[in-house]
Amino acid sequence: MSQIISFPVAGMSCASCAARLEKVLNRQQDVQASVNFATARAQVTLEDPATQLPPVLEAVRHAGFTPETTSVDLALTGLTCASCVNRVEKVLNALPSVQASVNLATERAHVSFVPGVVDAVALIARVEKAGYGASLYNQQAPDAQNAQHEAEWRGEWRNFLLSAVLSLPFVIQMLGMLLGEHTVMLPLWCQFGLAGLVQLWCGRALYGGAFHALRAGAANMDVLVVMGTGIAFVFSTVVMAFGLDQPVYFETSALVLTLVLLGRLLEARAKARASAGMQSLMHLQPRTAHVEQNGQWVDTPVDQLMPGNVFMVRPGESVAVDGTVLDGRSDLDEAMLTGESAPVTKTTGDRVFAGTLNQTGALRVQATKVGAQTVLSGIVRMVEQAQGSKASVQRLADRVAAVFVPAVLVLALLALGVGWALTGHFGASLVNAVSVLVIACPCSLGLATPTAIMVGTGLGAQAGILFRNADALEQARKMDILVTDKTGTLTIARPGVVQAQLAPGEDPHTVLGLAYALEQSSEHPLARAIVAYATAQGAVPATITDFNAIPGRGVQARMGGKDAQLGSLSYMQQIGCPIDRTLTDGWQARGQTIVALALGGRVVAYFGLADQVRPEAQMAIAALRSEGLRVVMLSGDNERAAQAVARQVGIDEVVAGVLPEGKAAQITRLKADGQHCVGMVGDGINDAPALALADVSFAIGAGADIALETADVVLVRSQLTALVDAVSLSRATVSKIRQNLFFAFIYNILGLPLAAFGLLSPVFAGAAMAMSSVSVVSNSLLLNRWKARRSWGA
C-alpha cells in the first residue's frame, strides 16, 4: 500500500528550483513527487517507504538542496550498560533520516530527523518496542529534578538495604565455615527462602530489564547478572528438591545480586555528582522577580516575565532575566557565567544577565530577553549539547560493547562445557561459568567517556569556557598551531591614547581641558578615547565658542579669543600648522594614529592612539607557546600596525592585510599537509569563514555579544587566558577518558580469564564487577581538582 510523505526542503530560491527538484524525484523508480516552492516542501508517494525513502532523500541532496532536519532530546529509562546504548542507537538509526546519539551517563538520546518522515511519537514507540522507556526530555526546574532523583535513590537504597539484610545470614555462614564452625549452617529451606526473596523481589528490576532486552532480541548487563545468579539459584533449588549429592550455591546467588545492587547505588550517586556542574548552572536563576505593576512591586514567577517588564534586583539577589539597567548602580558577580571572579560595576544603560548576583546597590532593570533566550539558558543548552555528544575516542569502546555481551555468553558456555569435560565436576564448572557472567562489565566501558565529558564540560561552564560538543573538547588537546585574529582578540577593539606629547611650556590641564571640550560631543571612537584620557588625567572641559565639526578631518572652535583646532595631521597641514615629523613618523612606525591639537596657529599637543592590546595577551601567548603551540597572527590591518601588536604580545609569525576570505585561505594552507591540528581564535563574526575551516575554533567575547553559533568553543570570559584554560581543561579531560578506558578494558581483559579458569569465586567476581563502574565514575570525579588559572599576572 502506497504512503504519502511530506518533508521540508531548504535551498530553493525560485520556482524553477522546485520544478527541477520535482523532475529529479520523479525519475526515481515507483516515486510520484510534487514540490511546492511557496511552502518549501516536497510531497512524495512511495510504495515501500522503508527502502525507497533513503534514496529519495539522497536524490534531494544530490540535486543541491537539503532536507531540513529538526532535533529532539529523549529521556530514557532502563539503560543499564553500553550494550543498551548500542541497542537504542541501532533501533533509532534504522528509521529513515534519523541520526541518534545515546548517552549512558545522562540517560538521554539526542535525535535529529527530517520532520514529516518521522516524528517524536514514532521515535518513542521505536524505543519502547526495543524494551526501554522514553519520553520527550523537558528541562525541569533544578529542585524538581533533584527531588525526583532523590526519590529514585531512596527507593534503590531501601531495596539494597532489604537485600543486604536478607543476605547477612549467608555472610555469617561463610565466616563460620572459614573459622571451622559448621554449627552456623543454615537449613536448606531457610537458604532457599532468603535467596528466593533476594532474587525475585530485590532483583525484580534486573529481571525486568533482562526480559525486555531478550524480547527485543538483544542482551545487556541485566541478562548477564540474571543468568549468573539465576542459574546458581535454580541449580541449588534442584539439588535441594531432589536431594542430590551436590553442593548448593544459594549464598552465591544472594550475595552477588546484593553486590550488584550496591554497585548500582554507588554508581547512581557518583553520576549525580558528575552532573553537579550542570546543576549549579541551573540553580543560578531565581524563581521569582520583583516586577513593577501600576507603581507597585509584585513578586511574579520568572517564567511569566515578558520583554519590556521592569523589575527590581535588590542587594544579595540574583538577576531574574537578561535586561538593561534603567536606574541604580551596583557591583554584580558574574563569575558563574564568565568565570571572572572580580565584580563588574553596572549602572544606567548597562546590560545585566540572568543568574548573576547583585552584591551592593539596588537596580531597576527592564527585561530584554526572557526564558530560553537568556544567556544563561543558552549556556545550559550548550553544556547539555556537549554532554550528550560523543568523543571520537569512545568509538572503540562502542565497537567492543556491541559484541561484548554475546562474547561473554559464549565464554561462559565454554567455561562450563570445557571445565565439565576436563574435570568431570559439573558443580565446579557451573561456578566458573557463573563467575564469568557476573564479572563481565560493559557498564564501565559505557561510562568511561561520558562521565568525564560531563565533569569536564561542567567545569568549563563554571570557568566561562563552553565546549559545543565532545569532539571540540578532544580536538583542543591535539591543537599544535593556533591562528589568532588581531582586532577584538589580541586587542580590545577600542582605541585608546597610548602616548601624548605637549608643547614645551604648555599647562597640561589647560591643553587637556581644551581637547576634552572639543571632543566631548562626538561619538567617534577616537574622540571617545581622547575624552577618556583627559578624564583620567583629571581635566575638566574648557569653555569654548563657535564650535564647528569638519567631517573626516576634525573639529574647530574658539577659546580665549584664539582659534582652536583638533584633528588629523593632514588637517593640521591644511590650516598651516607646522608638524614635528620626527615625532609623528616615529609614532606612526609603531602603528599609532596621530591626532593633533592646535591653538592660535601652532600645535600644542599630539595624541598617539592605537587599538589597545589586551592586558593579559602577552602572558597568554607566552603560556601557549610554552605548551608547544605555534602561534600565527592574521590581521586585515597594514603590516606596520600588525607587527606593532605582534611585538607587544610576543608573536613572531604575522600575516597582514588579509580579508576574511584570505584568513580562510591561510587556515587551508596551514592544514594542507594534514600533519597539524589547526585552531583559530577570533571574535566569531568577521572571522566566521576561518573559524569554520579550523579543526577547532574559539570565539572570544563578552557576555551576550559572543558568537554562540560560530565556534566550537566559546570563551565567555573576555580574556585570552580563558583560551589557555580551555587547552588545559581539554588535556585534563582527555587524560581522564583514557585512564577510564584503560581501567575498563584491563579489568575485563584480566577478570574474564581468571573467572573462566576458576581463580575467582562468584562472590569476589560480583564485588569486582560492582566496583568497576564505581571506580570509573569516581576517577572522572577526580577531574574536579582542575582549576582555572585565576592568578594571571599575580
PDB file of C-alpha atoms in Angstrom, residues 579-588:
ATOM      1  CA  ILE A 579      54.153  69.338  12.168  1.00  0.00           C
ATOM      2  CA  ASP A 580      57.004  67.723  14.113  1.00  0.00           C
ATOM      3  CA  ARG A 581      57.694  64.956  11.594  1.00  0.00           C
ATOM      4  CA  THR A 582      60.388  63.316  13.699  1.00  0.00           C
ATOM      5  CA  LEU A 583      57.886  62.681  16.474  1.00  0.00           C
ATOM      6  CA  THR A 584      54.923  61.751  14.300  1.00  0.00           C
ATOM      7  CA  ASP A 585      56.888  59.422  11.976  1.00  0.00           C
ATOM      8  CA  GLY A 586      58.184  57.503  14.966  1.00  0.00           C
ATOM      9  CA  TRP A 587      54.704  57.116  16.429  1.00  0.00           C
ATOM     10  CA  GLN A 588      53.235  56.050  13.101  1.00  0.00           C
TER      11      GLN A 588
END
